[in-house]
Coordinates of C-alpha atoms in Angstrom, one line a residue:
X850 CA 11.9 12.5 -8.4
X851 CA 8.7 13.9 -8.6
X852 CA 6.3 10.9 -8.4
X853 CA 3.2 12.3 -5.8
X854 CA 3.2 10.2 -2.3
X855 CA -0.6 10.1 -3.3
X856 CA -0.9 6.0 -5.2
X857 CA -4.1 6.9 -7.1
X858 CA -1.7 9.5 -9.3
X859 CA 1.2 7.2 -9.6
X860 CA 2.0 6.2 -13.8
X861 CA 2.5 2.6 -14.2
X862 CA 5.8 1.7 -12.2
X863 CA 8.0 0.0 -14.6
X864 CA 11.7 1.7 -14.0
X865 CA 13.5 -0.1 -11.2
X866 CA 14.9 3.8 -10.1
X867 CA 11.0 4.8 -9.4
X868 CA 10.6 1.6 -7.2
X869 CA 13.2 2.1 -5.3
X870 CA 12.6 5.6 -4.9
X871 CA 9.3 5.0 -3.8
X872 CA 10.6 2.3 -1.2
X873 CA 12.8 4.4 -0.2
X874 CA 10.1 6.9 0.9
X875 CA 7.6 4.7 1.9
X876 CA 4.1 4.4 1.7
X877 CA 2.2 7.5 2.9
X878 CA 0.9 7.8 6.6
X879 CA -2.3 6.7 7.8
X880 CA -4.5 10.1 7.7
X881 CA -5.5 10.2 11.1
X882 CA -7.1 13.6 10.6
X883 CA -8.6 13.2 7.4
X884 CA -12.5 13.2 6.7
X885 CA -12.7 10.3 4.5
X886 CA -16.1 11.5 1.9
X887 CA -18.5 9.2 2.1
X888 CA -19.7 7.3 -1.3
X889 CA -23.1 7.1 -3.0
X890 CA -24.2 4.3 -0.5
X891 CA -23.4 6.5 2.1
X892 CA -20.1 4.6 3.4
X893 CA -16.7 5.6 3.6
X894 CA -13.2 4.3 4.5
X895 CA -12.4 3.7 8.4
X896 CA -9.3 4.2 10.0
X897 CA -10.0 1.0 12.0
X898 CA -8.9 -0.3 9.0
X899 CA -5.3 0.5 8.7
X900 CA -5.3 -2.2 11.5
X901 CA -5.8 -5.9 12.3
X902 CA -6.7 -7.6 14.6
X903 CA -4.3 -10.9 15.4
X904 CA -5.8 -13.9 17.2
X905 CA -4.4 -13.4 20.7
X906 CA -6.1 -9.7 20.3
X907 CA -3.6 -7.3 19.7
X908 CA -3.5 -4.8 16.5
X909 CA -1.2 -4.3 14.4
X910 CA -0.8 -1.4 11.6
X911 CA -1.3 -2.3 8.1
X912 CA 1.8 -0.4 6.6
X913 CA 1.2 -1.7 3.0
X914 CA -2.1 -0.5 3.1
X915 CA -2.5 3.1 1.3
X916 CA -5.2 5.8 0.9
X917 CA -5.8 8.2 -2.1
X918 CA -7.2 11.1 -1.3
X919 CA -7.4 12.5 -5.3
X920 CA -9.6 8.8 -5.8
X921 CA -10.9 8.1 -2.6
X922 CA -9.8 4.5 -3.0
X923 CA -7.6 2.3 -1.1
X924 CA -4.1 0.5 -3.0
X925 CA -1.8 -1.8 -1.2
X926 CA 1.9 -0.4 -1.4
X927 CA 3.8 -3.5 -2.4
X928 CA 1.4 -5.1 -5.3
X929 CA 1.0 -1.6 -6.9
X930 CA 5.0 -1.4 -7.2
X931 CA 5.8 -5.5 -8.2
X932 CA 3.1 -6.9 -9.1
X933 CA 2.3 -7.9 -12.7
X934 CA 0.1 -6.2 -14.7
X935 CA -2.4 -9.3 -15.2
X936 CA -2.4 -10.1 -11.6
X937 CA -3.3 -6.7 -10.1
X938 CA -5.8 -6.7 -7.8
X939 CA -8.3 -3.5 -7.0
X940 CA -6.0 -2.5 -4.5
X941 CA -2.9 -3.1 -6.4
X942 CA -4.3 -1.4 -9.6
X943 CA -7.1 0.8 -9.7
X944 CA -7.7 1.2 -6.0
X945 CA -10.3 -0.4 -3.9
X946 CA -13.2 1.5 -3.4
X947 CA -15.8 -1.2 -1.7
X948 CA -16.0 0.0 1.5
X949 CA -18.4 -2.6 3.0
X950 CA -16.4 -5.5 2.0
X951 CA -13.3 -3.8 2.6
X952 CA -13.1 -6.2 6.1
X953 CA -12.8 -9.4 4.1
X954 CA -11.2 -8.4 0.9
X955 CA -8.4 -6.9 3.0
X956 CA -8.0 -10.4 4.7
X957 CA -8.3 -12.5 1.9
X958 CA -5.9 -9.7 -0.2
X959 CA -3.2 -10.6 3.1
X960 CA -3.2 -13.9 2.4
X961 CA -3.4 -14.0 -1.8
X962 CA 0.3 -15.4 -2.9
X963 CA 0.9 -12.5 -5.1
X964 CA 0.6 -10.4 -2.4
X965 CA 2.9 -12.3 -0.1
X966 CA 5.1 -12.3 -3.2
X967 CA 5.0 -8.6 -3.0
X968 CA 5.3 -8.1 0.4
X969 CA 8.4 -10.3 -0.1
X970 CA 10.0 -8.1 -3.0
X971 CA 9.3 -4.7 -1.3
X972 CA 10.9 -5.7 2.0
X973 CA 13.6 -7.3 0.3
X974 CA 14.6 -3.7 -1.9
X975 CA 13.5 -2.0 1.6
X976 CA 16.4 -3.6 3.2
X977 CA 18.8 -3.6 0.3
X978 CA 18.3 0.3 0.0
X979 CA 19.0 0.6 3.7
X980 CA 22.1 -1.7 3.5
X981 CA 23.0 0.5 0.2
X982 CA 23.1 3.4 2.3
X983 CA 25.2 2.2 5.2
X984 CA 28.0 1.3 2.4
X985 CA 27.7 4.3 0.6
X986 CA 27.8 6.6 4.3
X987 CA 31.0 4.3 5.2
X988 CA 32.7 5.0 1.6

């Protein structure tokens, strides 16, 4: 396969093969050690947000959420491989790029149905591939 780990060059994902490759490999790590460029407001992406905070006050790590370095934007994993074309969000289409909302989009993007929908489908092929595996290392 040669689809780039980077979502901002990804094609449309429309072949079941690329989805699966691509959950498969997973979304790209967090770049810890990346200097995020800053846009024409003078803001940038944070690495605080590759994490949330849950009510009791522990942080968990975003893994859906996904930068691009080629468009300095932000894409969420699952919606930009299942969800509909007419549904896509900034981060599940062109990439999210608001940097000083990017706090409560990325909360209210959490809780939008067709991202739950897409959380669903991607950890649903996630396990199916790993089960796939198993069989096919027993066989």
């Amino acid at each position: 396969q040669s689809i780039s780990s980077d979502p901002g060059l990804w094609p449309e994902i429309t072949r079941a093969a690329d989805r699966v490759f691509l959950v498969k490999r997973g979304p790209a790590a967090p770049l810890y050690n990346f200097d995020f460029p800053f846009d024409d407001q003078h803001r940038r992406f944070s690495l605080k947000h590759y994490k949330k905070r849950l009510r009791n006050g522990d942080e968990v790590l975003r893994e859906w959420m996904v930068y691009s370095v080629f468009k300095n934007a932000l894409y969420c994993f699952p919606c930009r491989l299942f969800a509909a074309p007419s549904s896509l969000s900034a981060l599940g289409n062109r990439g999210f790029k608001d940097w000083k909302h990017l706090g409560d989009s990325s909360a209210h993007h959490e809780n939008a149905k067709t991202h739950i929908d897409c959380l669903k489908s991607w950890l649903e092929l996630k396990q199916r591939s790993k089960i796939g595996e198993t069989i096919d290392a027993v066989s």
